JSON list of C-alpha atoms in Angstrom, two decimals:
[
{"chain": "U", "resi": 1, "resn": "UNK", "atom": "CA", "xyz": [-6.53, -19.52, 16.23]},
{"chain": "U", "resi": 2, "resn": "UNK", "atom": "CA", "xyz": [-6.95, -15.94, 17.35]},
{"chain": "U", "resi": 3, "resn": "UNK", "atom": "CA", "xyz": [-4.24, -13.52, 16.36]},
{"chain": "U", "resi": 4, "resn": "UNK", "atom": "CA", "xyz": [-2.56, -10.75, 14.46]},
{"chain": "U", "resi": 5, "resn": "UNK", "atom": "CA", "xyz": [-0.10, -11.24, 11.64]},
{"chain": "U", "resi": 6, "resn": "UNK", "atom": "CA", "xyz": [1.89, -9.46, 8.98]},
{"chain": "U", "resi": 7, "resn": "UNK", "atom": "CA", "xyz": [1.79, -12.60, 6.81]},
{"chain": "U", "resi": 8, "resn": "UNK", "atom": "CA", "xyz": [-0.86, -13.43, 4.17]},
{"chain": "U", "resi": 9, "resn": "UNK", "atom": "CA", "xyz": [-3.85, -15.33, 5.56]},
{"chain": "U", "resi": 10, "resn": "UNK", "atom": "CA", "xyz": [-5.01, -18.66, 4.12]},
{"chain": "U", "resi": 11, "resn": "UNK", "atom": "CA", "xyz": [-8.81, -18.57, 4.57]},
{"chain": "U", "resi": 12, "resn": "UNK", "atom": "CA", "xyz": [-9.23, -22.03, 3.02]},
{"chain": "U", "resi": 13, "resn": "UNK", "atom": "CA", "xyz": [-6.94, -23.59, 5.58]},
{"chain": "U", "resi": 14, "resn": "UNK", "atom": "CA", "xyz": [-8.86, -21.89, 8.41]},
{"chain": "U", "resi": 15, "resn": "UNK", "atom": "CA", "xyz": [-12.20, -23.15, 7.06]},
{"chain": "U", "resi": 16, "resn": "UNK", "atom": "CA", "xyz": [-10.90, -26.71, 6.72]},
{"chain": "U", "resi": 17, "resn": "UNK", "atom": "CA", "xyz": [-9.63, -26.62, 10.31]},
{"chain": "U", "resi": 18, "resn": "UNK", "atom": "CA", "xyz": [-13.11, -25.64, 11.55]},
{"chain": "U", "resi": 19, "resn": "UNK", "atom": "CA", "xyz": [-14.74, -28.82, 10.20]},
{"chain": "U", "resi": 20, "resn": "UNK", "atom": "CA", "xyz": [-15.69, -31.12, 13.07]},
{"chain": "U", "resi": 21, "resn": "UNK", "atom": "CA", "xyz": [-18.22, -33.89, 13.58]},
{"chain": "U", "resi": 22, "resn": "UNK", "atom": "CA", "xyz": [-20.59, -31.63, 15.56]},
{"chain": "U", "resi": 23, "resn": "UNK", "atom": "CA", "xyz": [-20.41, -28.72, 13.07]},
{"chain": "U", "resi": 24, "resn": "UNK", "atom": "CA", "xyz": [-23.16, -28.27, 10.50]},
{"chain": "U", "resi": 25, "resn": "UNK", "atom": "CA", "xyz": [-22.48, -24.67, 9.54]},
{"chain": "U", "resi": 26, "resn": "UNK", "atom": "CA", "xyz": [-19.28, -22.74, 8.99]},
{"chain": "U", "resi": 27, "resn": "UNK", "atom": "CA", "xyz": [-19.45, -19.04, 8.13]},
{"chain": "U", "resi": 28, "resn": "UNK", "atom": "CA", "xyz": [-16.34, -17.20, 7.00]},
{"chain": "U", "resi": 29, "resn": "UNK", "atom": "CA", "xyz": [-15.93, -13.47, 6.61]},
{"chain": "U", "resi": 30, "resn": "UNK", "atom": "CA", "xyz": [-13.01, -12.33, 4.49]},
{"chain": "U", "resi": 31, "resn": "UNK", "atom": "CA", "xyz": [-12.29, -8.60, 4.52]},
{"chain": "U", "resi": 32, "resn": "UNK", "atom": "CA", "xyz": [-10.09, -7.35, 1.69]},
{"chain": "U", "resi": 33, "resn": "UNK", "atom": "CA", "xyz": [-8.49, -4.08, 0.59]},
{"chain": "U", "resi": 34, "resn": "UNK", "atom": "CA", "xyz": [-10.93, -2.63, -1.93]},
{"chain": "U", "resi": 35, "resn": "UNK", "atom": "CA", "xyz": [-10.20, -0.09, -4.61]},
{"chain": "U", "resi": 36, "resn": "UNK", "atom": "CA", "xyz": [-11.78, 3.12, -3.32]},
{"chain": "U", "resi": 37, "resn": "UNK", "atom": "CA", "xyz": [-9.32, 5.21, -5.28]},
{"chain": "U", "resi": 38, "resn": "UNK", "atom": "CA", "xyz": [-6.48, 4.16, -3.01]},
{"chain": "U", "resi": 39, "resn": "UNK", "atom": "CA", "xyz": [-3.14, 2.68, -3.99]},
{"chain": "U", "resi": 40, "resn": "UNK", "atom": "CA", "xyz": [-2.52, 0.73, -0.79]},
{"chain": "U", "resi": 41, "resn": "UNK", "atom": "CA", "xyz": [-3.41, 0.53, 2.88]},
{"chain": "U", "resi": 42, "resn": "UNK", "atom": "CA", "xyz": [-1.37, 0.54, 6.06]},
{"chain": "U", "resi": 43, "resn": "UNK", "atom": "CA", "xyz": [-2.80, -1.03, 9.20]},
{"chain": "U", "resi": 44, "resn": "UNK", "atom": "CA", "xyz": [-1.35, -0.12, 12.58]},
{"chain": "U", "resi": 45, "resn": "UNK", "atom": "CA", "xyz": [-2.27, -2.03, 15.69]},
{"chain": "U", "resi": 46, "resn": "UNK", "atom": "CA", "xyz": [-1.76, -1.85, 19.44]},
{"chain": "U", "resi": 47, "resn": "UNK", "atom": "CA", "xyz": [-0.86, -5.55, 19.50]},
{"chain": "U", "resi": 48, "resn": "UNK", "atom": "CA", "xyz": [-1.18, -6.38, 23.18]},
{"chain": "U", "resi": 49, "resn": "UNK", "atom": "CA", "xyz": [-4.60, -4.78, 23.56]},
{"chain": "U", "resi": 50, "resn": "UNK", "atom": "CA", "xyz": [-5.87, -5.96, 20.17]},
{"chain": "U", "resi": 51, "resn": "UNK", "atom": "CA", "xyz": [-4.91, -9.59, 20.91]},
{"chain": "U", "resi": 52, "resn": "UNK", "atom": "CA", "xyz": [-6.72, -9.43, 24.24]},
{"chain": "U", "resi": 53, "resn": "UNK", "atom": "CA", "xyz": [-9.78, -7.82, 22.62]},
{"chain": "U", "resi": 54, "resn": "UNK", "atom": "CA", "xyz": [-9.91, -10.47, 19.88]},
{"chain": "U", "resi": 55, "resn": "UNK", "atom": "CA", "xyz": [-9.79, -13.26, 22.47]},
{"chain": "U", "resi": 56, "resn": "UNK", "atom": "CA", "xyz": [-12.57, -11.61, 24.50]},
{"chain": "U", "resi": 57, "resn": "UNK", "atom": "CA", "xyz": [-14.76, -11.10, 21.42]},
{"chain": "U", "resi": 58, "resn": "UNK", "atom": "CA", "xyz": [-14.29, -14.73, 20.33]},
{"chain": "U", "resi": 59, "resn": "UNK", "atom": "CA", "xyz": [-15.26, -15.94, 23.80]},
{"chain": "U", "resi": 60, "resn": "UNK", "atom": "CA", "xyz": [-18.31, -13.71, 23.88]},
{"chain": "U", "resi": 61, "resn": "UNK", "atom": "CA", "xyz": [-19.45, -15.00, 20.48]},
{"chain": "U", "resi": 62, "resn": "UNK", "atom": "CA", "xyz": [-18.93, -18.64, 21.49]},
{"chain": "U", "resi": 63, "resn": "UNK", "atom": "CA", "xyz": [-21.04, -18.13, 24.61]},
{"chain": "U", "resi": 64, "resn": "UNK", "atom": "CA", "xyz": [-23.76, -15.95, 23.06]},
{"chain": "U", "resi": 65, "resn": "UNK", "atom": "CA", "xyz": [-24.32, -18.04, 19.93]},
{"chain": "U", "resi": 66, "resn": "UNK", "atom": "CA", "xyz": [-23.24, -21.52, 21.03]},
{"chain": "U", "resi": 67, "resn": "UNK", "atom": "CA", "xyz": [-20.40, -21.64, 18.53]},
{"chain": "U", "resi": 68, "resn": "UNK", "atom": "CA", "xyz": [-18.28, -24.76, 18.34]},
{"chain": "U", "resi": 69, "resn": "UNK", "atom": "CA", "xyz": [-15.20, -22.77, 17.37]},
{"chain": "U", "resi": 70, "resn": "UNK", "atom": "CA", "xyz": [-14.06, -19.30, 16.38]},
{"chain": "U", "resi": 71, "resn": "UNK", "atom": "CA", "xyz": [-10.94, -18.36, 14.47]},
{"chain": "U", "resi": 72, "resn": "UNK", "atom": "CA", "xyz": [-9.87, -14.78, 13.83]},
{"chain": "U", "resi": 73, "resn": "UNK", "atom": "CA", "xyz": [-6.72, -13.63, 12.05]},
{"chain": "U", "resi": 74, "resn": "UNK", "atom": "CA", "xyz": [-6.18, -9.93, 11.38]},
{"chain": "U", "resi": 75, "resn": "UNK", "atom": "CA", "xyz": [-3.37, -8.46, 9.29]},
{"chain": "U", "resi": 76, "resn": "UNK", "atom": "CA", "xyz": [-1.36, -5.35, 10.00]},
{"chain": "U", "resi": 77, "resn": "UNK", "atom": "CA", "xyz": [1.40, -3.60, 8.10]},
{"chain": "U", "resi": 78, "resn": "UNK", "atom": "CA", "xyz": [1.28, -2.58, 4.44]},
{"chain": "U", "resi": 79, "resn": "UNK", "atom": "CA", "xyz": [-1.33, -4.21, 2.21]},
{"chain": "U", "resi": 80, "resn": "UNK", "atom": "CA", "xyz": [-1.95, -3.90, -1.52]},
{"chain": "U", "resi": 81, "resn": "UNK", "atom": "CA", "xyz": [-5.32, -3.78, -3.26]},
{"chain": "U", "resi": 82, "resn": "UNK", "atom": "CA", "xyz": [-7.09, -7.14, -3.07]},
{"chain": "U", "resi": 83, "resn": "UNK", "atom": "CA", "xyz": [-5.08, -8.46, -0.16]},
{"chain": "U", "resi": 84, "resn": "UNK", "atom": "CA", "xyz": [-6.90, -10.03, 2.76]},
{"chain": "U", "resi": 85, "resn": "UNK", "atom": "CA", "xyz": [-7.19, -7.86, 5.87]},
{"chain": "U", "resi": 86, "resn": "UNK", "atom": "CA", "xyz": [-9.11, -10.16, 8.18]},
{"chain": "U", "resi": 87, "resn": "UNK", "atom": "CA", "xyz": [-10.58, -13.66, 8.20]},
{"chain": "U", "resi": 88, "resn": "UNK", "atom": "CA", "xyz": [-13.21, -14.75, 10.71]},
{"chain": "U", "resi": 89, "resn": "UNK", "atom": "CA", "xyz": [-14.42, -18.35, 10.78]},
{"chain": "U", "resi": 90, "resn": "UNK", "atom": "CA", "xyz": [-17.39, -19.15, 13.00]},
{"chain": "U", "resi": 91, "resn": "UNK", "atom": "CA", "xyz": [-18.50, -22.78, 13.28]},
{"chain": "U", "resi": 92, "resn": "UNK", "atom": "CA", "xyz": [-21.68, -24.06, 14.89]},
{"chain": "U", "resi": 93, "resn": "UNK", "atom": "CA", "xyz": [-24.08, -26.97, 14.82]},
{"chain": "U", "resi": 94, "resn": "UNK", "atom": "CA", "xyz": [-26.48, -24.86, 12.72]},
{"chain": "U", "resi": 95, "resn": "UNK", "atom": "CA", "xyz": [-25.96, -22.10, 10.15]},
{"chain": "U", "resi": 96, "resn": "UNK", "atom": "CA", "xyz": [-28.02, -19.41, 11.88]},
{"chain": "U", "resi": 97, "resn": "UNK", "atom": "CA", "xyz": [-25.77, -19.38, 14.94]},
{"chain": "U", "resi": 98, "resn": "UNK", "atom": "CA", "xyz": [-22.66, -19.36, 12.75]},
{"chain": "U", "resi": 99, "resn": "UNK", "atom": "CA", "xyz": [-23.97, -16.35, 10.73]},
{"chain": "U", "resi": 100, "resn": "UNK", "atom": "CA", "xyz": [-24.99, -14.42, 13.84]},
{"chain": "U", "resi": 101, "resn": "UNK", "atom": "CA", "xyz": [-21.70, -15.17, 15.58]},
{"chain": "U", "resi": 102, "resn": "UNK", "atom": "CA", "xyz": [-19.60, -14.11, 12.60]},
{"chain": "U", "resi": 103, "resn": "UNK", "atom": "CA", "xyz": [-21.53, -10.84, 12.23]},
{"chain": "U", "resi": 104, "resn": "UNK", "atom": "CA", "xyz": [-21.19, -10.13, 15.95]},
{"chain": "U", "resi": 105, "resn": "UNK", "atom": "CA", "xyz": [-17.43, -10.65, 15.78]},
{"chain": "U", "resi": 106, "resn": "UNK", "atom": "CA", "xyz": [-16.76, -8.32, 12.83]},
{"chain": "U", "resi": 107, "resn": "UNK", "atom": "CA", "xyz": [-19.04, -5.65, 14.32]},
{"chain": "U", "resi": 108, "resn": "UNK", "atom": "CA", "xyz": [-17.17, -5.75, 17.66]},
{"chain": "U", "resi": 109, "resn": "UNK", "atom": "CA", "xyz": [-13.77, -5.66, 15.91]},
{"chain": "U", "resi": 110, "resn": "UNK", "atom": "CA", "xyz": [-14.80, -2.56, 13.96]},
{"chain": "U", "resi": 111, "resn": "UNK", "atom": "CA", "xyz": [-16.27, -1.02, 17.11]},
{"chain": "U", "resi": 112, "resn": "UNK", "atom": "CA", "xyz": [-13.33, -1.08, 19.49]},
{"chain": "U", "resi": 113, "resn": "UNK", "atom": "CA", "xyz": [-10.27, -3.18, 18.65]},
{"chain": "U", "resi": 114, "resn": "UNK", "atom": "CA", "xyz": [-7.30, -0.77, 18.35]},
{"chain": "U", "resi": 115, "resn": "UNK", "atom": "CA", "xyz": [-6.49, -1.23, 14.66]},
{"chain": "U", "resi": 116, "resn": "UNK", "atom": "CA", "xyz": [-6.12, 1.89, 12.52]},
{"chain": "U", "resi": 117, "resn": "UNK", "atom": "CA", "xyz": [-6.15, 2.28, 8.73]},
{"chain": "U", "resi": 118, "resn": "UNK", "atom": "CA", "xyz": [-4.08, 4.72, 6.73]},
{"chain": "U", "resi": 119, "resn": "UNK", "atom": "CA", "xyz": [-4.93, 5.10, 3.05]},
{"chain": "U", "resi": 120, "resn": "UNK", "atom": "CA", "xyz": [-2.25, 5.84, 0.48]},
{"chain": "U", "resi": 121, "resn": "UNK", "atom": "CA", "xyz": [-3.59, 7.78, -2.50]},
{"chain": "U", "resi": 122, "resn": "UNK", "atom": "CA", "xyz": [-1.98, 9.37, -5.49]},
{"chain": "U", "resi": 123, "resn": "UNK", "atom": "CA", "xyz": [-2.56, 12.78, -3.87]},
{"chain": "U", "resi": 124, "resn": "UNK", "atom": "CA", "xyz": [-1.38, 11.90, -0.36]},
{"chain": "U", "resi": 125, "resn": "UNK", "atom": "CA", "xyz": [-2.34, 9.90, 2.72]},
{"chain": "U", "resi": 126, "resn": "UNK", "atom": "CA", "xyz": [-5.16, 9.99, 5.27]},
{"chain": "U", "resi": 127, "resn": "UNK", "atom": "CA", "xyz": [-6.16, 8.08, 8.40]},
{"chain": "U", "resi": 128, "resn": "UNK", "atom": "CA", "xyz": [-9.60, 6.48, 8.19]},
{"chain": "U", "resi": 129, "resn": "UNK", "atom": "CA", "xyz": [-11.92, 7.00, 11.13]},
{"chain": "U", "resi": 130, "resn": "UNK", "atom": "CA", "xyz": [-13.36, 3.90, 12.79]},
{"chain": "U", "resi": 131, "resn": "UNK", "atom": "CA", "xyz": [-16.96, 2.94, 12.24]},
{"chain": "U", "resi": 132, "resn": "UNK", "atom": "CA", "xyz": [-19.29, 1.60, 14.87]},
{"chain": "U", "resi": 133, "resn": "UNK", "atom": "CA", "xyz": [-21.92, -0.82, 13.59]}
]
């Protein structure tokens, strides 16, 4: 599953779905809202472009690292501290490919997928600049 959602993400369910007979390694990345002095986070997304970008990134990772499957779910909307922002599950025959594929995916998402973060603090709000790997 590749997509965007406003609903909470069940990482355990995604990991279970990635288990297949030919898979020996599953790597999951779970990004959460951390307490950097913020009260909450708002994520805005250009849905049509972001969905297309996520599909392209997943395909690239499958080809480059020989992944058996890739699942990416990214939240948008208002999120509280500790909530899950993104879950990436990369499955492969061997762990090294799964690790490399998962890292590639999160780096590409941070690099160019049109998802923006706005921090809510006790003293106001601010947009967070993107970070290239």
